[in-house]
Short mmCIF file of C-alpha atoms in Angstrom, two decimals:
data_model
loop_
_atom_site.label_atom_id
_atom_site.label_comp_id
_atom_site.label_asym_id
_atom_site.label_seq_id
_atom_site.Cartn_x
_atom_site.Cartn_y
_atom_site.Cartn_z
CA MET A 21 14.31 -82.56 -113.76
CA ASP A 22 17.75 -83.11 -112.21
CA VAL A 23 20.41 -80.41 -112.05
CA LEU A 24 22.66 -81.54 -114.90
CA SER A 25 19.79 -82.32 -117.26
CA SER A 26 18.32 -78.88 -116.68
CA VAL A 27 21.63 -77.36 -117.83
CA LEU A 28 22.27 -79.60 -120.83
CA ARG A 29 18.70 -79.20 -122.05
CA HIS A 30 19.68 -75.70 -123.16
CA PHE A 31 23.44 -76.04 -123.62
CA SER A 32 24.60 -78.72 -126.01
CA LEU A 33 28.13 -79.94 -126.56
CA ASN A 34 29.25 -82.20 -129.39
CA ALA A 35 32.26 -84.46 -129.78
CA ASN A 36 33.98 -85.07 -133.11
CA VAL A 37 36.59 -87.83 -132.89
CA PHE A 38 39.47 -87.06 -135.25
CA PHE A 39 42.04 -89.65 -134.13
CA SER A 40 41.99 -93.15 -132.71
CA GLY A 41 45.07 -95.34 -132.76
CA ASN A 42 48.71 -95.43 -131.71
CA MET A 43 50.45 -92.07 -131.53
CA CYS A 44 54.24 -91.93 -131.64
CA GLY A 45 56.23 -88.77 -131.06
CA THR A 46 54.63 -85.33 -130.74
CA SER A 47 51.26 -83.87 -131.68
CA ASP A 48 50.78 -80.10 -131.51
CA PHE A 49 47.37 -78.56 -130.80
CA SER A 50 48.55 -74.97 -130.44
CA ASP A 51 46.25 -73.91 -133.28
CA ASP A 52 43.14 -75.28 -131.61
CA LYS A 53 40.59 -73.36 -133.73
CA GLY A 54 38.49 -72.21 -130.80
CA VAL A 55 37.32 -75.65 -129.69
CA GLY A 56 37.84 -77.84 -126.63
CA HIS A 57 39.77 -81.12 -126.72
CA LEU A 58 39.26 -84.52 -125.16
CA HIS A 59 42.07 -87.10 -125.02
CA LEU A 60 41.53 -90.63 -123.70
CA LEU A 61 44.60 -92.77 -123.04
CA ARG A 62 44.07 -96.52 -123.28
CA SER A 63 47.70 -97.66 -122.88
CA GLY A 64 51.26 -96.37 -123.00
CA THR A 65 52.73 -93.23 -121.46
CA LEU A 66 51.67 -89.75 -122.49
CA LYS A 67 53.01 -86.35 -121.49
CA VAL A 68 50.61 -83.43 -121.87
CA ARG A 69 51.85 -79.85 -121.81
CA SER A 70 49.63 -76.80 -122.28
CA ASN A 71 50.66 -73.33 -123.44
CA ASN A 72 49.80 -71.89 -120.01
CA GLY A 73 52.40 -74.05 -118.25
CA PHE A 74 50.28 -77.02 -117.12
CA GLU A 75 52.08 -80.37 -117.50
CA VAL A 76 51.16 -83.93 -116.54
CA VAL A 77 52.45 -87.42 -117.35
CA LEU A 78 49.83 -90.15 -117.75
CA SER A 79 50.82 -93.81 -117.50
CA LYS A 80 47.47 -95.44 -116.68
CA PRO A 81 44.16 -95.35 -118.59
CA SER A 82 43.15 -91.71 -118.16
CA VAL A 83 41.22 -88.82 -119.62
CA ILE A 84 42.38 -85.26 -120.00
CA PHE A 85 39.76 -82.73 -121.02
CA PHE A 86 40.42 -79.12 -122.05
CA PRO A 87 36.90 -77.63 -122.04
CA HIS A 88 38.12 -74.26 -123.32
CA SER A 89 40.21 -73.30 -126.31
CA THR A 90 43.64 -74.22 -124.89
CA GLY A 91 46.79 -74.72 -126.93
CA HIS A 92 48.67 -77.87 -125.91
CA CYS A 93 51.04 -80.62 -127.05
CA LEU A 94 51.05 -84.39 -126.58
CA PHE A 95 54.31 -86.34 -126.30
CA SER A 96 54.66 -90.12 -126.43
CA ASP A 97 57.53 -92.59 -126.71
CA LYS A 98 58.68 -92.90 -130.33
CA GLY A 99 59.02 -96.65 -129.94
CA GLU A 100 56.04 -97.87 -127.93
CA GLY A 101 53.77 -94.90 -128.58
CA ALA A 102 50.44 -94.44 -126.83
CA ASP A 103 46.98 -95.74 -127.74
CA LEU A 104 44.70 -92.72 -127.83
CA VAL A 105 41.27 -91.49 -128.78
CA CYS A 106 41.17 -87.73 -129.45
CA ALA A 107 38.12 -85.55 -130.07
CA GLN A 108 37.33 -81.91 -130.67
CA ILE A 109 34.53 -80.52 -128.50
CA SER A 110 32.28 -77.84 -129.95
CA TYR A 111 29.50 -75.92 -128.25
CA GLN A 112 26.23 -74.84 -129.79
CA SER A 113 26.38 -71.56 -127.90
CA GLY A 114 29.72 -70.78 -129.54
CA GLY A 115 31.62 -71.40 -126.32
CA HIS A 116 29.92 -68.72 -124.21
CA SER A 117 27.72 -70.16 -121.49
CA PRO A 118 27.55 -70.23 -117.69
CA LEU A 119 28.38 -73.94 -117.77
CA LEU A 120 31.56 -73.55 -119.80
CA GLN A 121 32.63 -70.51 -117.77
CA ALA A 122 32.31 -72.58 -114.60
CA LEU A 123 34.69 -75.32 -115.76
CA PRO A 124 38.46 -75.13 -115.15
CA TYR A 125 40.88 -75.00 -118.08
CA CYS A 126 41.70 -78.70 -117.59
CA LEU A 127 40.11 -81.81 -116.05
CA ASN A 128 42.15 -84.98 -115.55
CA TYR A 129 40.89 -88.33 -114.21
CA GLU A 130 42.16 -91.89 -114.11
CA LEU A 131 39.74 -94.35 -115.67
CA THR A 132 39.37 -96.77 -112.77
CA GLY A 133 36.48 -98.52 -111.05
CA ASP A 134 33.13 -99.52 -112.48
CA GLY A 135 31.37 -96.14 -112.59
CA LEU A 136 29.91 -94.56 -115.72
CA LEU A 137 33.09 -92.58 -116.41
CA ALA A 138 35.29 -95.67 -116.73
CA GLN A 139 32.59 -97.79 -118.37
CA SER A 140 31.84 -95.26 -121.11
CA ALA A 141 35.59 -94.79 -121.75
CA PHE A 142 36.08 -98.50 -122.30
CA TRP A 143 33.03 -98.61 -124.60
CA ILE A 144 34.82 -95.93 -126.64
CA PHE A 145 38.07 -97.91 -126.67
CA ASP A 146 36.21 -101.06 -127.73
CA GLU A 147 34.70 -99.29 -130.76
CA ALA A 148 37.75 -97.19 -131.63
CA PHE A 149 40.23 -100.04 -131.91
CA LYS A 150 38.22 -102.34 -134.15
CA ASP A 151 37.00 -102.17 -137.73
CA ALA A 152 33.21 -102.22 -137.74
CA SER A 153 30.42 -100.52 -139.67
CA GLY A 154 29.25 -97.21 -138.24
CA LYS A 155 32.04 -97.04 -135.68
CA HIS A 156 32.78 -93.34 -136.24
CA LEU A 157 29.20 -92.31 -135.50
CA ILE A 158 29.07 -94.62 -132.50
CA ILE A 159 32.34 -93.25 -131.09
CA ASP A 160 31.12 -89.66 -131.43
CA ARG A 161 27.90 -90.48 -129.57
CA LEU A 162 29.78 -92.41 -126.89
CA CYS A 163 32.07 -89.40 -126.40
CA ASP A 164 28.98 -87.25 -125.84
CA VAL A 165 27.90 -89.71 -123.12
CA PHE A 166 31.42 -89.69 -121.70
CA LEU A 167 31.45 -85.89 -121.47
CA ILE A 168 28.18 -85.92 -119.56
CA SER A 169 29.69 -88.45 -117.15
CA VAL A 170 32.67 -86.09 -116.66
CA LEU A 171 30.31 -83.23 -115.82
CA ARG A 172 28.39 -85.50 -113.45
CA LYS A 173 31.64 -86.35 -111.64
CA VAL A 174 32.59 -82.68 -111.37
CA LEU A 175 29.18 -81.90 -109.90
CA GLU A 176 29.16 -84.84 -107.46
CA GLU A 177 32.67 -84.15 -106.18
CA GLY A 178 32.07 -80.43 -105.72
CA THR A 179 35.62 -79.74 -106.85
CA ILE A 180 34.69 -76.41 -108.44
CA LYS A 181 34.45 -73.72 -105.79
CA SER A 182 32.88 -70.95 -107.88
CA GLY A 183 30.59 -70.50 -110.87
CA MET A 184 27.51 -72.40 -111.97
CA MET A 185 28.71 -75.84 -110.85
CA ALA A 186 29.51 -74.56 -107.36
CA GLY A 187 26.03 -73.04 -107.26
CA PHE A 188 24.48 -76.40 -108.06
CA ALA A 189 26.44 -77.95 -105.20
CA HIS A 190 24.94 -75.39 -102.79
CA PRO A 191 21.70 -76.81 -101.29
CA GLN A 192 19.83 -73.49 -101.33
CA LEU A 193 21.18 -71.84 -104.48
CA ALA A 194 20.58 -75.00 -106.49
CA LYS A 195 16.84 -74.56 -105.99
CA VAL A 196 16.68 -71.20 -107.72
CA LEU A 197 19.22 -72.13 -110.41
CA ILE A 198 17.09 -75.06 -111.51
CA LYS A 199 13.99 -72.85 -111.60
CA ILE A 200 15.79 -70.15 -113.59
CA HIS A 201 17.00 -72.73 -116.08
CA GLN A 202 13.56 -74.26 -116.47
CA THR A 203 11.67 -70.94 -116.72
CA PRO A 204 13.95 -68.18 -118.06
CA GLU A 205 10.84 -66.39 -119.38
CA GLN A 206 9.59 -65.76 -115.83
CA SER A 207 9.95 -62.30 -114.30
CA TRP A 208 12.80 -63.10 -111.91
CA SER A 209 13.15 -60.22 -109.46
CA LEU A 210 15.72 -60.38 -106.66
CA SER A 211 12.86 -60.92 -104.19
CA ALA A 212 11.46 -63.84 -106.21
CA MET A 213 14.86 -65.52 -106.40
CA ALA A 214 15.54 -65.01 -102.69
CA GLU A 215 12.13 -66.42 -101.79
CA GLU A 216 12.84 -69.55 -103.86
CA CYS A 217 15.93 -70.13 -101.69
CA GLY A 218 14.24 -69.27 -98.41
CA MET A 219 16.65 -66.38 -97.79
CA SER A 220 16.38 -62.66 -97.23
CA ARG A 221 17.21 -60.51 -100.25
CA SER A 222 20.51 -59.30 -98.79
CA LYS A 223 21.66 -62.74 -97.68
CA PHE A 224 20.69 -64.25 -101.03
CA ALA A 225 22.52 -61.56 -103.02
CA ASP A 226 25.66 -61.91 -100.87
CA THR A 227 25.64 -65.73 -100.98
CA PHE A 228 25.02 -65.82 -104.72
CA LYS A 229 27.87 -63.40 -105.45
CA ARG A 230 30.27 -65.22 -103.12
CA VAL A 231 29.58 -68.71 -104.48
CA ILE A 232 28.92 -68.05 -108.17
CA GLU A 233 31.05 -64.89 -108.50
CA GLN A 234 28.30 -63.08 -110.42
CA THR A 235 25.37 -61.01 -109.31
CA PRO A 236 21.99 -62.75 -109.66
CA ALA A 237 20.96 -60.28 -112.39
CA ASP A 238 24.15 -60.86 -114.39
CA TYR A 239 23.83 -64.64 -114.13
CA LEU A 240 20.18 -64.47 -115.20
CA ALA A 241 21.11 -62.39 -118.25
CA ASP A 242 23.87 -64.85 -119.22
CA TRP A 243 21.54 -67.81 -118.91
CA ARG A 244 18.80 -66.12 -120.91
CA LEU A 245 21.31 -65.37 -123.67
CA SER A 246 22.44 -69.02 -123.71
CA VAL A 247 18.84 -70.10 -124.29
CA ALA A 248 18.27 -67.30 -126.81
CA LYS A 249 21.30 -68.35 -128.85
CA LYS A 250 19.94 -71.87 -129.19
CA LEU A 251 16.62 -70.50 -130.45
CA ILE A 252 18.29 -67.98 -132.79
CA LEU A 253 20.26 -70.83 -134.36
CA LYS A 254 16.89 -72.33 -135.28
CA ASN A 255 16.06 -69.08 -137.12
CA GLN A 256 13.17 -68.23 -134.82
CA ASN A 257 11.63 -64.76 -134.95
CA MET A 258 13.40 -62.38 -132.56
CA ASP A 259 10.21 -61.23 -130.84
CA LEU A 260 9.25 -64.86 -130.21
CA VAL A 261 12.74 -65.61 -128.89
CA ALA A 262 12.55 -62.58 -126.60
CA ASN A 263 9.24 -63.73 -125.13
CA GLN A 264 10.69 -67.17 -124.39
CA VAL A 265 13.63 -65.77 -122.43
CA GLY A 266 11.99 -63.01 -120.42
CA TYR A 267 12.35 -59.89 -122.57
CA GLU A 268 9.48 -57.68 -123.71
CA ASN A 269 10.44 -57.69 -127.40
CA GLY A 270 13.22 -58.38 -129.87
CA SER A 271 14.70 -54.90 -129.49
CA ALA A 272 15.13 -55.33 -125.73
CA LEU A 273 16.81 -58.70 -126.28
CA ALA A 274 19.06 -57.26 -129.00
CA ARG A 275 20.29 -54.52 -126.64
CA VAL A 276 21.29 -57.06 -123.98
CA PHE A 277 22.75 -59.36 -126.64
CA ARG A 278 25.00 -56.63 -128.01
CA LYS A 279 26.05 -55.51 -124.53
CA LYS A 280 27.06 -59.06 -123.58
CA THR A 281 28.60 -60.27 -126.85
CA GLY A 282 29.58 -57.12 -128.75
CA GLN A 283 27.46 -58.30 -131.69
CA ALA A 284 23.89 -57.90 -132.85
CA PRO A 285 21.96 -61.22 -132.94
CA LYS A 286 22.09 -61.31 -136.78
CA GLU A 287 25.85 -60.71 -136.77
CA TRP A 288 26.34 -63.48 -134.22
CA LEU A 289 24.18 -65.87 -136.24
CA LEU A 290 26.23 -65.22 -139.38
CA SER A 291 29.44 -65.89 -137.42
CA GLN A 292 28.12 -69.34 -136.46
CA GLN A 293 27.45 -70.41 -140.05
#
């Protein structure tokens, strides 16, 4: 299984398109309700300003993606306006995963060329700006494809210098990350992880911490919890969940869960409903 598929197999993201059309004036997303946002500009000029001081003016077909909960405003000309498709991005893990933590607060790309990123964007535009049966479902699914193409571009370009995505760009660390993602139930000692990379224990631990900015043990715990959350959402028995993610029993998993999230698994599950 390839790198990105191994991640998304356990960490799902979902797009919900809430606007497609011509926007004139200002739209405020300061109350962003704990979700990410995706904005695709088809035509016109759009200024984007976030609450943390980031600002950009887009005048060509472009995408701007706020993976995290980030308050922001969109400004367009009151006369011409801007043709946009806007979606909220939600995460099955509740927004806590090594993948999301690895992404910057904002990603911005022009939609040029004939790669998957541009192609999927123009498929979205084609559906969004016509009146056809089932278009809302189709647009949501196309946005899911588009998001995967964004993550692929991030991974291929190696623009992220720390976190999970940087680890996947590292030829040796990627080997053990894929194995951890595929088999979180395995007993992953430091020696076992180092051997997978062909490194000594000390070199592996130092390299892992430098590139991913977490210790191997901390990263492993975070990944196991990401997988556990997906299984808990399916109302699986806690002891069974624990066995699938490398813990002896449900009590051991619950202790780690509370330490990492501040909630017991049942409390977290109720908060997701």
